[in-house]
CSV table of C-alpha atoms and ligand atoms in Angstrom, one decimal:
chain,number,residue,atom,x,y,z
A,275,UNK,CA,3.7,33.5,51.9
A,276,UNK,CA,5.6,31.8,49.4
A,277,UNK,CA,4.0,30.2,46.1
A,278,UNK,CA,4.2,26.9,45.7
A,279,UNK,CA,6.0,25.6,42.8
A,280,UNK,CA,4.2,23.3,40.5
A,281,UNK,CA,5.9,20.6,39.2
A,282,UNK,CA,5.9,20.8,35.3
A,283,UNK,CA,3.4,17.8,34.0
A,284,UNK,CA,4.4,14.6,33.1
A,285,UNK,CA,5.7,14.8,29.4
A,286,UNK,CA,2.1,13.9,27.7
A,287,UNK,CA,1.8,11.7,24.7
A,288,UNK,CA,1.3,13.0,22.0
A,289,UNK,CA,-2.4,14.0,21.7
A,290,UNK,CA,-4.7,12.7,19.0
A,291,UNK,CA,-5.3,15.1,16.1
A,292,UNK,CA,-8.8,16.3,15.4
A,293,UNK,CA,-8.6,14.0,12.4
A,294,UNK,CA,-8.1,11.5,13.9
A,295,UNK,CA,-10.5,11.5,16.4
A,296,UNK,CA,-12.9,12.1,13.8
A,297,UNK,CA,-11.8,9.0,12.0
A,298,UNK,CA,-11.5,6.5,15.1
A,299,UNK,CA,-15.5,7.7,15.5
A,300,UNK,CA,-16.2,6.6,12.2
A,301,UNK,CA,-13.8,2.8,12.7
A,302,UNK,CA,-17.0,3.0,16.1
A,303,UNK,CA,-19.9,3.1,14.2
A,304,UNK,CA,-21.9,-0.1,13.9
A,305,UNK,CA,-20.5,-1.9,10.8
A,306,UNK,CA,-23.0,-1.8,8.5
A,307,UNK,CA,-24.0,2.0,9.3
A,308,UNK,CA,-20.2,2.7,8.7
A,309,UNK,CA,-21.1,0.8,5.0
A,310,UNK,CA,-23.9,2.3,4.2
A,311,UNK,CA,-22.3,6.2,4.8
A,312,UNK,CA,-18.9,4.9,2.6
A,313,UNK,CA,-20.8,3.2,-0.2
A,314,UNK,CA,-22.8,6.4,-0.4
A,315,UNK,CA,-19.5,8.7,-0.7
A,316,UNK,CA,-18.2,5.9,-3.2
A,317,UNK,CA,-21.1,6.2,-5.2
A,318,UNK,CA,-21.0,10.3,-5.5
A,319,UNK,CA,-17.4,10.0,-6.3
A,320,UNK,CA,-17.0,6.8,-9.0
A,321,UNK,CA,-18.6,3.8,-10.8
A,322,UNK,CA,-19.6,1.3,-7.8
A,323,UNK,CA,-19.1,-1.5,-10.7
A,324,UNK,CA,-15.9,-0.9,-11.1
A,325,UNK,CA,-12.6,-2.2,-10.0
A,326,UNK,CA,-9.3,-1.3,-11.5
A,327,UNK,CA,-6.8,-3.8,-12.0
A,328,UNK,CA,-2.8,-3.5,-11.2
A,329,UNK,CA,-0.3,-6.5,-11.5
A,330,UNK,CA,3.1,-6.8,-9.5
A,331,UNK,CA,6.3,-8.1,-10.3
A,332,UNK,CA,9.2,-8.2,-7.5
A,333,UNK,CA,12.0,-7.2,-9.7
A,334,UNK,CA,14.6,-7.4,-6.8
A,335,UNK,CA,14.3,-10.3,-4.3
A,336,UNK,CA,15.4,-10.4,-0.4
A,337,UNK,CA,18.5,-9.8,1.0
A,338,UNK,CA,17.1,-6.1,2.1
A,339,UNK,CA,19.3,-4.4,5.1
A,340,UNK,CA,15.5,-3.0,6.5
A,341,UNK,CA,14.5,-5.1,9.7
A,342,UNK,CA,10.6,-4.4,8.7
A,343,UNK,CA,9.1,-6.8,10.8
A,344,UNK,CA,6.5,-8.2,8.6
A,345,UNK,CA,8.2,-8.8,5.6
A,346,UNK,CA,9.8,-11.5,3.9
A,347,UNK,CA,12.1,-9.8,2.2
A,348,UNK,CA,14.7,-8.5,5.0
A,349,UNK,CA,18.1,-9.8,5.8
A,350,UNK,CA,17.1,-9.9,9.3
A,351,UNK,CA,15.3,-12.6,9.0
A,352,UNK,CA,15.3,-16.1,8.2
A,353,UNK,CA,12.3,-16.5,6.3
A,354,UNK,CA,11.3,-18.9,3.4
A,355,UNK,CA,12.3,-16.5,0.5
A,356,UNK,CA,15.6,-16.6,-1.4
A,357,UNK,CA,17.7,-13.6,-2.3
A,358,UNK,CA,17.4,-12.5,-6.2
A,359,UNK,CA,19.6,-10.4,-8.5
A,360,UNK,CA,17.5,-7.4,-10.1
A,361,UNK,CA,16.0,-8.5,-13.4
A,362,UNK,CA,17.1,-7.9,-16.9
A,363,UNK,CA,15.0,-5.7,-18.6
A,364,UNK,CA,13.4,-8.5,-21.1
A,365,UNK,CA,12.4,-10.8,-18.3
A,366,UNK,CA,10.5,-7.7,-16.7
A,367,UNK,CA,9.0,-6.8,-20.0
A,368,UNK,CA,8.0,-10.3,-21.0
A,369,UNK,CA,6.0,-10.2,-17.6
A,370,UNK,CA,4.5,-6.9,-18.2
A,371,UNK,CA,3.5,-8.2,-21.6
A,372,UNK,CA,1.3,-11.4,-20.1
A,373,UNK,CA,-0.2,-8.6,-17.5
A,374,UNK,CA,-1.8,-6.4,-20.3
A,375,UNK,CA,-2.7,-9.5,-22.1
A,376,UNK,CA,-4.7,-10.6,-18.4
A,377,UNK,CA,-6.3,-7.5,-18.4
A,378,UNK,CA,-4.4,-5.6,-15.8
A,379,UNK,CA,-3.5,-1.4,-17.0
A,380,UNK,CA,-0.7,-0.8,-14.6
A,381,UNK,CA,2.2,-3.0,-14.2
A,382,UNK,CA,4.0,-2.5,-10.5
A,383,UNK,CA,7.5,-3.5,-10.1
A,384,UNK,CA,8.8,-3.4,-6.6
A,385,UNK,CA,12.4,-3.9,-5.4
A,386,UNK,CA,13.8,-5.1,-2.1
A,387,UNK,CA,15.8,-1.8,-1.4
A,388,UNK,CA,16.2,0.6,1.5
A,389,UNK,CA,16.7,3.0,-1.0
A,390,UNK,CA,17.3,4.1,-5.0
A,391,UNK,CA,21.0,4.3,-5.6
A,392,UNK,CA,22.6,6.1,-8.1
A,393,UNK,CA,24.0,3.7,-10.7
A,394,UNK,CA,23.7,1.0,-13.3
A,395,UNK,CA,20.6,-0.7,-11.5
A,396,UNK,CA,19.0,2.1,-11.3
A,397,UNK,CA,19.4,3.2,-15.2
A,398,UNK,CA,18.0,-0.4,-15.3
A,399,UNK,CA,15.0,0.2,-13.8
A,400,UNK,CA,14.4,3.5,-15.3
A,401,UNK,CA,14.6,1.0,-18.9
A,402,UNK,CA,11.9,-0.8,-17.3
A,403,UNK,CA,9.9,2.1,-17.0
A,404,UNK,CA,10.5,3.0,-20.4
A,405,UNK,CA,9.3,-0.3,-21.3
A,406,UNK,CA,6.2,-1.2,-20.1
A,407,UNK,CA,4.8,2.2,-20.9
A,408,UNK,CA,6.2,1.4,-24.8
A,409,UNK,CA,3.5,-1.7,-24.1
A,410,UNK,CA,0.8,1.1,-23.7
A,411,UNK,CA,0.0,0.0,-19.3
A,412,UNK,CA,0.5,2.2,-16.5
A,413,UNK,CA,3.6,2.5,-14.8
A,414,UNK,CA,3.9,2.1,-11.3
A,415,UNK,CA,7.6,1.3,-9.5
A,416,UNK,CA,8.7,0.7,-5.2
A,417,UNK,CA,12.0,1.0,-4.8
A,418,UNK,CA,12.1,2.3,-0.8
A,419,UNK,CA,13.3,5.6,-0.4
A,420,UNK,CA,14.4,8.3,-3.2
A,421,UNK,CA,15.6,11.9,-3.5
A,422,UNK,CA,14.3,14.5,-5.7
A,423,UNK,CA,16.5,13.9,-8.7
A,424,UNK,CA,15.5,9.9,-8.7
A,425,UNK,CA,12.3,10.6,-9.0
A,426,UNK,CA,12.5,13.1,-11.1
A,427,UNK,CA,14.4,10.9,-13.6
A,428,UNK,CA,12.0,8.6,-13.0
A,429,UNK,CA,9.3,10.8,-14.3
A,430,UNK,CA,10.9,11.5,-17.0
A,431,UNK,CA,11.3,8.0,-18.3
A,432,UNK,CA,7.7,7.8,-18.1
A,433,UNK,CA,6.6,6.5,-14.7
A,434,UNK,CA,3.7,7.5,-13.4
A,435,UNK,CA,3.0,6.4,-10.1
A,436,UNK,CA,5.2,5.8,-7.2
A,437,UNK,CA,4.3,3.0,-4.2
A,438,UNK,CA,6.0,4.2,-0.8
A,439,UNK,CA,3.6,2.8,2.1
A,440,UNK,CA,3.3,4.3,5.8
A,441,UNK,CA,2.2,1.2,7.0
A,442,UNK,CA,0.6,1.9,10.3
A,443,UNK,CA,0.3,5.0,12.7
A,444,UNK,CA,3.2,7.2,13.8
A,445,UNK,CA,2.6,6.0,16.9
A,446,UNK,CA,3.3,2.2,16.5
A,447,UNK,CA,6.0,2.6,13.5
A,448,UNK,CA,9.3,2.4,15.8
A,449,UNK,CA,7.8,-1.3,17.1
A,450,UNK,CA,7.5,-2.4,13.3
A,451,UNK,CA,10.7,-1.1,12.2
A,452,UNK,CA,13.6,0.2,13.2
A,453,UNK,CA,16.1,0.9,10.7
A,454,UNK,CA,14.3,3.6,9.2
A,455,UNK,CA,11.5,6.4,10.4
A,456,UNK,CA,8.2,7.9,9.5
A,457,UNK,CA,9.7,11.2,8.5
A,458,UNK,CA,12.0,9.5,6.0
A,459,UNK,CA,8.6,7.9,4.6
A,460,UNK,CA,6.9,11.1,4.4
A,461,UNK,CA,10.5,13.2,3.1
A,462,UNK,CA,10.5,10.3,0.1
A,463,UNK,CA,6.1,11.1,-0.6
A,464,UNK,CA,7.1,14.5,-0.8
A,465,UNK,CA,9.9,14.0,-3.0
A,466,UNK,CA,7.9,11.8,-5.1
A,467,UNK,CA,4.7,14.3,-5.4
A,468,UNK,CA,7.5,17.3,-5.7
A,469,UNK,CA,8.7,15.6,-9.4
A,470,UNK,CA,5.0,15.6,-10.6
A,471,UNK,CA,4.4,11.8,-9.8
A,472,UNK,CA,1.0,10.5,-8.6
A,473,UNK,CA,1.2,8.8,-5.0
A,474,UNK,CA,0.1,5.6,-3.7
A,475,UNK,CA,0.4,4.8,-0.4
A,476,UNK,CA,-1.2,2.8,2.3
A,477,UNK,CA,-0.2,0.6,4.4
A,478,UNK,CA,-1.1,-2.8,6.4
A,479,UNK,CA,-3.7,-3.9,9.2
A,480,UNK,CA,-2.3,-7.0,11.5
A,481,UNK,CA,1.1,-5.2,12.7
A,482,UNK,CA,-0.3,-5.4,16.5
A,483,UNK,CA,-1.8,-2.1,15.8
A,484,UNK,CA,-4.6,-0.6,17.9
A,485,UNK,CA,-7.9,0.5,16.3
A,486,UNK,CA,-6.6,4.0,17.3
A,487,UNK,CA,-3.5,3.5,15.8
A,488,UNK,CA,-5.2,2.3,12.2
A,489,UNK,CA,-7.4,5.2,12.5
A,490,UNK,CA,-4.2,7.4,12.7
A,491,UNK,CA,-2.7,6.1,9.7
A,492,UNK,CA,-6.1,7.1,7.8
A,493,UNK,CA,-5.5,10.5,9.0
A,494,UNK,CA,-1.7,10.9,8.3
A,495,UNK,CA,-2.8,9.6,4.3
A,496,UNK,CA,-5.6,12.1,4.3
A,497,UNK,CA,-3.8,14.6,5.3
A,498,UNK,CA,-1.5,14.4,2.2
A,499,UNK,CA,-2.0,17.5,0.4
A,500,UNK,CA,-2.5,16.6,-2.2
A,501,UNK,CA,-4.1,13.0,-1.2
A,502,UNK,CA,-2.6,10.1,-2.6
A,503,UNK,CA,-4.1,9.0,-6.2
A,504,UNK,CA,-3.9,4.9,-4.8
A,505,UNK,CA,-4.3,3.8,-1.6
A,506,UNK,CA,-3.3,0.4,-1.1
A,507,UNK,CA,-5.1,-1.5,2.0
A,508,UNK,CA,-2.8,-4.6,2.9
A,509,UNK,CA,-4.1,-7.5,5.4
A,510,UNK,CA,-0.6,-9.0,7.2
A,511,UNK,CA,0.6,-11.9,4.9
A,512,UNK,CA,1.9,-13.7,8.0
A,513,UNK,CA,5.5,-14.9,6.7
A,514,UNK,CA,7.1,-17.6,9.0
A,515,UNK,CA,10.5,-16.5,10.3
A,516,UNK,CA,9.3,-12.4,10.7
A,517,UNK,CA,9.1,-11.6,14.1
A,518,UNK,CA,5.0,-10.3,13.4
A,519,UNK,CA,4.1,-12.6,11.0
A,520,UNK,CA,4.7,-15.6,14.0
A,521,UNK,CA,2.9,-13.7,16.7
A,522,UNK,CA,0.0,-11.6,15.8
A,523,UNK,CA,-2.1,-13.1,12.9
A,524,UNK,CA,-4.0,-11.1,10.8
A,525,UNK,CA,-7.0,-9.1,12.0
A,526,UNK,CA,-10.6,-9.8,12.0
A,527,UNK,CA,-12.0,-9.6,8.5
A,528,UNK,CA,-14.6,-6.9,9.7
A,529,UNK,CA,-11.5,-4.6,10.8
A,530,UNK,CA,-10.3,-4.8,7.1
A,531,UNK,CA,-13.8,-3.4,5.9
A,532,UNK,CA,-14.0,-0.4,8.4
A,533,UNK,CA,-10.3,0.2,7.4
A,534,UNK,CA,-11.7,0.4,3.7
A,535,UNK,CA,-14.5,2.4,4.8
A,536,UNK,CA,-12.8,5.0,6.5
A,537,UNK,CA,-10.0,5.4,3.6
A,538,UNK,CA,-13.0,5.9,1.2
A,539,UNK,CA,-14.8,8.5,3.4
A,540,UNK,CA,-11.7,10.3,4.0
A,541,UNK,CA,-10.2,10.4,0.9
A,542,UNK,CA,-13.2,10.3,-1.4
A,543,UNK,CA,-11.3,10.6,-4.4
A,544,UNK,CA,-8.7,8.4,-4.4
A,545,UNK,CA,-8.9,4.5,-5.4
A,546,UNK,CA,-8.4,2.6,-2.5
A,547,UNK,CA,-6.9,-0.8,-3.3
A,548,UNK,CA,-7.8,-4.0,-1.4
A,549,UNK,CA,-4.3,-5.5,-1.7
A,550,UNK,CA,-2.4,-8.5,0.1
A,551,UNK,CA,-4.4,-10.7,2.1
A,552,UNK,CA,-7.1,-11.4,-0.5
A,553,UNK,CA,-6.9,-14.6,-0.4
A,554,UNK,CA,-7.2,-15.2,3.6
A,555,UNK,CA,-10.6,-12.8,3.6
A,556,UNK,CA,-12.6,-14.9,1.2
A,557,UNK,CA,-15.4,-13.7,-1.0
A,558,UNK,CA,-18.0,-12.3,1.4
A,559,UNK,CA,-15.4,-10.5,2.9
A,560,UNK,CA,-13.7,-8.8,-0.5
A,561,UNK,CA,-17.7,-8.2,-1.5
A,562,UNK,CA,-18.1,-5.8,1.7
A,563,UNK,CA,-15.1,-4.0,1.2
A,564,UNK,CA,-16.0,-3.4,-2.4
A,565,UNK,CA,-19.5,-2.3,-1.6
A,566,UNK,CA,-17.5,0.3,1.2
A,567,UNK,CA,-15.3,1.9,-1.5
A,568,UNK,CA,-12.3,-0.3,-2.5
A,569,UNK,CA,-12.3,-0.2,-6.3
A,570,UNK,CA,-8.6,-1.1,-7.3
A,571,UNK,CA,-7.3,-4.8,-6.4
A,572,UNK,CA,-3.7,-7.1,-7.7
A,573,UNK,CA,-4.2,-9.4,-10.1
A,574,UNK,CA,-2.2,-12.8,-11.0
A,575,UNK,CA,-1.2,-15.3,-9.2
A,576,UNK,CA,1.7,-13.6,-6.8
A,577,UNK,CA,2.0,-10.6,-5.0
A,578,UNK,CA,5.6,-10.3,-4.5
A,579,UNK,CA,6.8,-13.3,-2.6
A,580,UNK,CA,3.1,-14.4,-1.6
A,581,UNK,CA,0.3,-16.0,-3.8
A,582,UNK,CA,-3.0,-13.8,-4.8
A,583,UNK,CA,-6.1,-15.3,-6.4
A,584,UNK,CA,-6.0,-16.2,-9.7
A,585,UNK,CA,-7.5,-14.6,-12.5
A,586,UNK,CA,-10.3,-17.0,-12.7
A,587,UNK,CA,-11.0,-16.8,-9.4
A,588,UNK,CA,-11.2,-13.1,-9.5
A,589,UNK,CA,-13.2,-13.5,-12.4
A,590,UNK,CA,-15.8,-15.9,-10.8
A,591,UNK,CA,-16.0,-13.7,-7.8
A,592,UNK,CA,-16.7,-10.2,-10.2
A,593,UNK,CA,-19.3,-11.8,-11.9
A,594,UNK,CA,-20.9,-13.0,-8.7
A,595,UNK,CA,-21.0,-9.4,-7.6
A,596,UNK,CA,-21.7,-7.8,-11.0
A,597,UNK,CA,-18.2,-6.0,-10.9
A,598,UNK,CA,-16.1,-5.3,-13.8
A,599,UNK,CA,-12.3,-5.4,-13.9
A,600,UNK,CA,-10.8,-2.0,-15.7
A,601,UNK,CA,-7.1,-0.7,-16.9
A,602,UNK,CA,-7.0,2.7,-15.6
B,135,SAM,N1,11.3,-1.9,-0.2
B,135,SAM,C1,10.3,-1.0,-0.6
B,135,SAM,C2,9.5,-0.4,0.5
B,135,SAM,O1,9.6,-0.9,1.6
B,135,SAM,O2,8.8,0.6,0.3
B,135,SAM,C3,9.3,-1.6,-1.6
B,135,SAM,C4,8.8,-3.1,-1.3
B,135,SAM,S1,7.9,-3.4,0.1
B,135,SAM,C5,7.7,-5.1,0.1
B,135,SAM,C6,6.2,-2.8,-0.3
B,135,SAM,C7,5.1,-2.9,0.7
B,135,SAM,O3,4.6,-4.2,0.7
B,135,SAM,C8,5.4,-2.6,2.2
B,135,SAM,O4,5.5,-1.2,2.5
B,135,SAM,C9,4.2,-3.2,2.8
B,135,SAM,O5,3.2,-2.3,3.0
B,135,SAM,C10,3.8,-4.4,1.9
B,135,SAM,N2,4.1,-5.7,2.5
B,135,SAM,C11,5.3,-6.2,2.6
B,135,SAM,N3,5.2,-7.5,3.2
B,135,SAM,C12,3.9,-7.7,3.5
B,135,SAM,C13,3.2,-8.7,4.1
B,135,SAM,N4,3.8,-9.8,4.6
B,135,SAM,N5,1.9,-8.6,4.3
B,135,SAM,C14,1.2,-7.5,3.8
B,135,SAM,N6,1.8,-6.5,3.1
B,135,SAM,C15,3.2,-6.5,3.0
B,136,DTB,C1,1.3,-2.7,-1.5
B,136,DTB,O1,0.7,-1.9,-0.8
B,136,DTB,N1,1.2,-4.0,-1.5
B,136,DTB,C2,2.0,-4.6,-2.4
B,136,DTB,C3,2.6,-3.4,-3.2
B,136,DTB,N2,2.1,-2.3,-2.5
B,136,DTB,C4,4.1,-3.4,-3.4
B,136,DTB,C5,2.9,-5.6,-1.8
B,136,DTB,C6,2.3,-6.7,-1.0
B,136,DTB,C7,3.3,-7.6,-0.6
B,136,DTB,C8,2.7,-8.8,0.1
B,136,DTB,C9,3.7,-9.8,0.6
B,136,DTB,C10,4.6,-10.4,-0.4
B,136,DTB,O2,4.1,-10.9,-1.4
B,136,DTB,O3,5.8,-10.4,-0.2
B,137,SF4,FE1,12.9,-4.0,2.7
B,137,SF4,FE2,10.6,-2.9,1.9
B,137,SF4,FE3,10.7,-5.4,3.1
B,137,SF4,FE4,11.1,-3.2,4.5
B,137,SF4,S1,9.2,-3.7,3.4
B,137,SF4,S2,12.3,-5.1,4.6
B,137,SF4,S3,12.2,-1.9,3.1
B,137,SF4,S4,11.6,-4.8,1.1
């Protein structure tokens, strides 16, 4: 009798981690139970009242060669935004100056790069660095991706934080971008915690993502070892011209708080940042994702390319809700 030969089984996708699964049962909850259980974590783990206060600066404008598919910056795409030339160091210091002086502690400067290259831009930015921490803030720089001698001269000018975003889950990153891959994101984090710099990194809801798919980005952050310091949560900034921004619209406000939620429960520690999109979610909105563990926002009128609430706006809306801005 001869045995018959079983065909090997279809090639399976890749199967959820246990993390994961853990955190898409959490993104299930009824909403408000999911609140309750993160405002309790948030409340073992900092002060609910306060909210730290970061302000950006896009230092280098367009032109990027990354097709990102959300983002008003690549050459890909023919959006509203015209190309830049980095910044002299002055101009970037003049605007760090007027941040402190607004109240934020950590000035963010973010470049439209793929990468750091070696050379006179880059000495540039590393006098930036030096700069704004001579004005006493935080320093916090995005440049795209680095090696392990960038960052650590970037330490050693006096940086302290480094902003490289995973955007979504493994899973849906080759239909948001193309010109670069998850691994490369994860080789420049480990670059950037291997030169002694704290982490932030998050990424952004509205990319066509499933639920699942945002519950596997909170498990590939958490799973940092060490977890990241900052967590930035991003609502899609829909940007006409970007193949995303057209088509798929932000999500539901409630999606944004169970996204906050989660990050806080699974990465009780960090400060998880409600960051673009402000604006579009309105106050009751912002007030449920504070009360679920986001305690770090953007302040000032832009983001990079997009407007953000203003400071009075921002002020109006914390003393509404009894929060108080902080520099660290
Ligand atoms: N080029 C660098 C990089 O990609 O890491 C740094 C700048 S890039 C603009 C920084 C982050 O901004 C992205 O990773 C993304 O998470 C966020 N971002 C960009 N465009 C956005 C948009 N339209 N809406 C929401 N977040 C956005
Ligand atoms: C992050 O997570 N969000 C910031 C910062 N890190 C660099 C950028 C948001 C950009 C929003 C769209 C724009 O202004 O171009
Ligand atoms: Fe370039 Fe960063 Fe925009 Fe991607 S997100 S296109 S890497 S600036």
């Amino acid at each position: 009798m001869s045995i018959p030969v079983q065909s090997p089984p279809a090639t399976p996708e890749t199967p959820p981690s246990t993390s994961q699964v853990e955190i898409l049962a959490l993104f299930e909850r009824p909403l408000l139970e999911l609140v309750f259980e993160a405002a309790q974590v948030h409340r073992a783990h900092h002060d609910p009242r306060e909210v730290q206060r970061s302000q950006l600066l896009s230092i280098k404008t367009g032109g990027c060669s990354e097709d990102c598919g959300y983002c008003s910056q690549s050459a890909h795409f023919k959006t509203p935004v015209e190309r830049e030339k980095l910044l002299g160091v002055d101009e970037v210091l003049a605007a760090a100056a007027a941040a402190k002086e607004g109240g934020s502690g950590r000035f963010c400067m973010g470049a439209a790069w793929r990468e750091v290259k070696d050379g006179p831009e880059f000495e540039r930015v590393l006098d930036m660095v030096r700069g704004v921490r001579e004005l006493g803030m935080e320093t916090c720089v995005t440049l795209g991706m680095l090696n392990e001698s960038q960052a650590e001269r970037l330490r050693e000018a006096g940086l302290d934080y480094y902003n490289h975003n995973l955007d979504t889950g493994r899973s849906h990153y080759d239909e948001v971008v193309t010109t670069h891959s998850y691994d490369e994101r994860l080789n420049t984090l480990a670059n950037v915690r291997g030169a002694g710099l704290a982490v932030c990194a998050g990424g952004i809801l509205g990319l066509g993502e499933s639920r699942a798919q945002r519950a596997e980005l909170i498990a590939e952050l958490a799973s940092l070892d060490p977890q990241p310091e900052s967590v930035p949560i991003n609502n899609l900034v829909p940007i006409e011209g970007t193949p995303i921004g057209g088509e798929q619209g932000t999500v539901d406000w409630s999606e944004m708080v169970r996204t906050v939620a989660a990050a806080r429960i699974a990465m009780p520690k960090s400060r998880v940042r409600l960051s673009a999109g402000r604006r579009e979610l309105g106050e009751e909105a912002q007030a449920l994702c504070f009360l679920a563990g986001a305690n770090s926002i953007f302040t000032g009128d832009e983001l990079l390319t997009t407007p953000n609430p203003s400071e009075d706006v921002d002020a109006a809306l914390f003393e509404k809700l009894g929060l108080y801005g902080t520099r660290r």
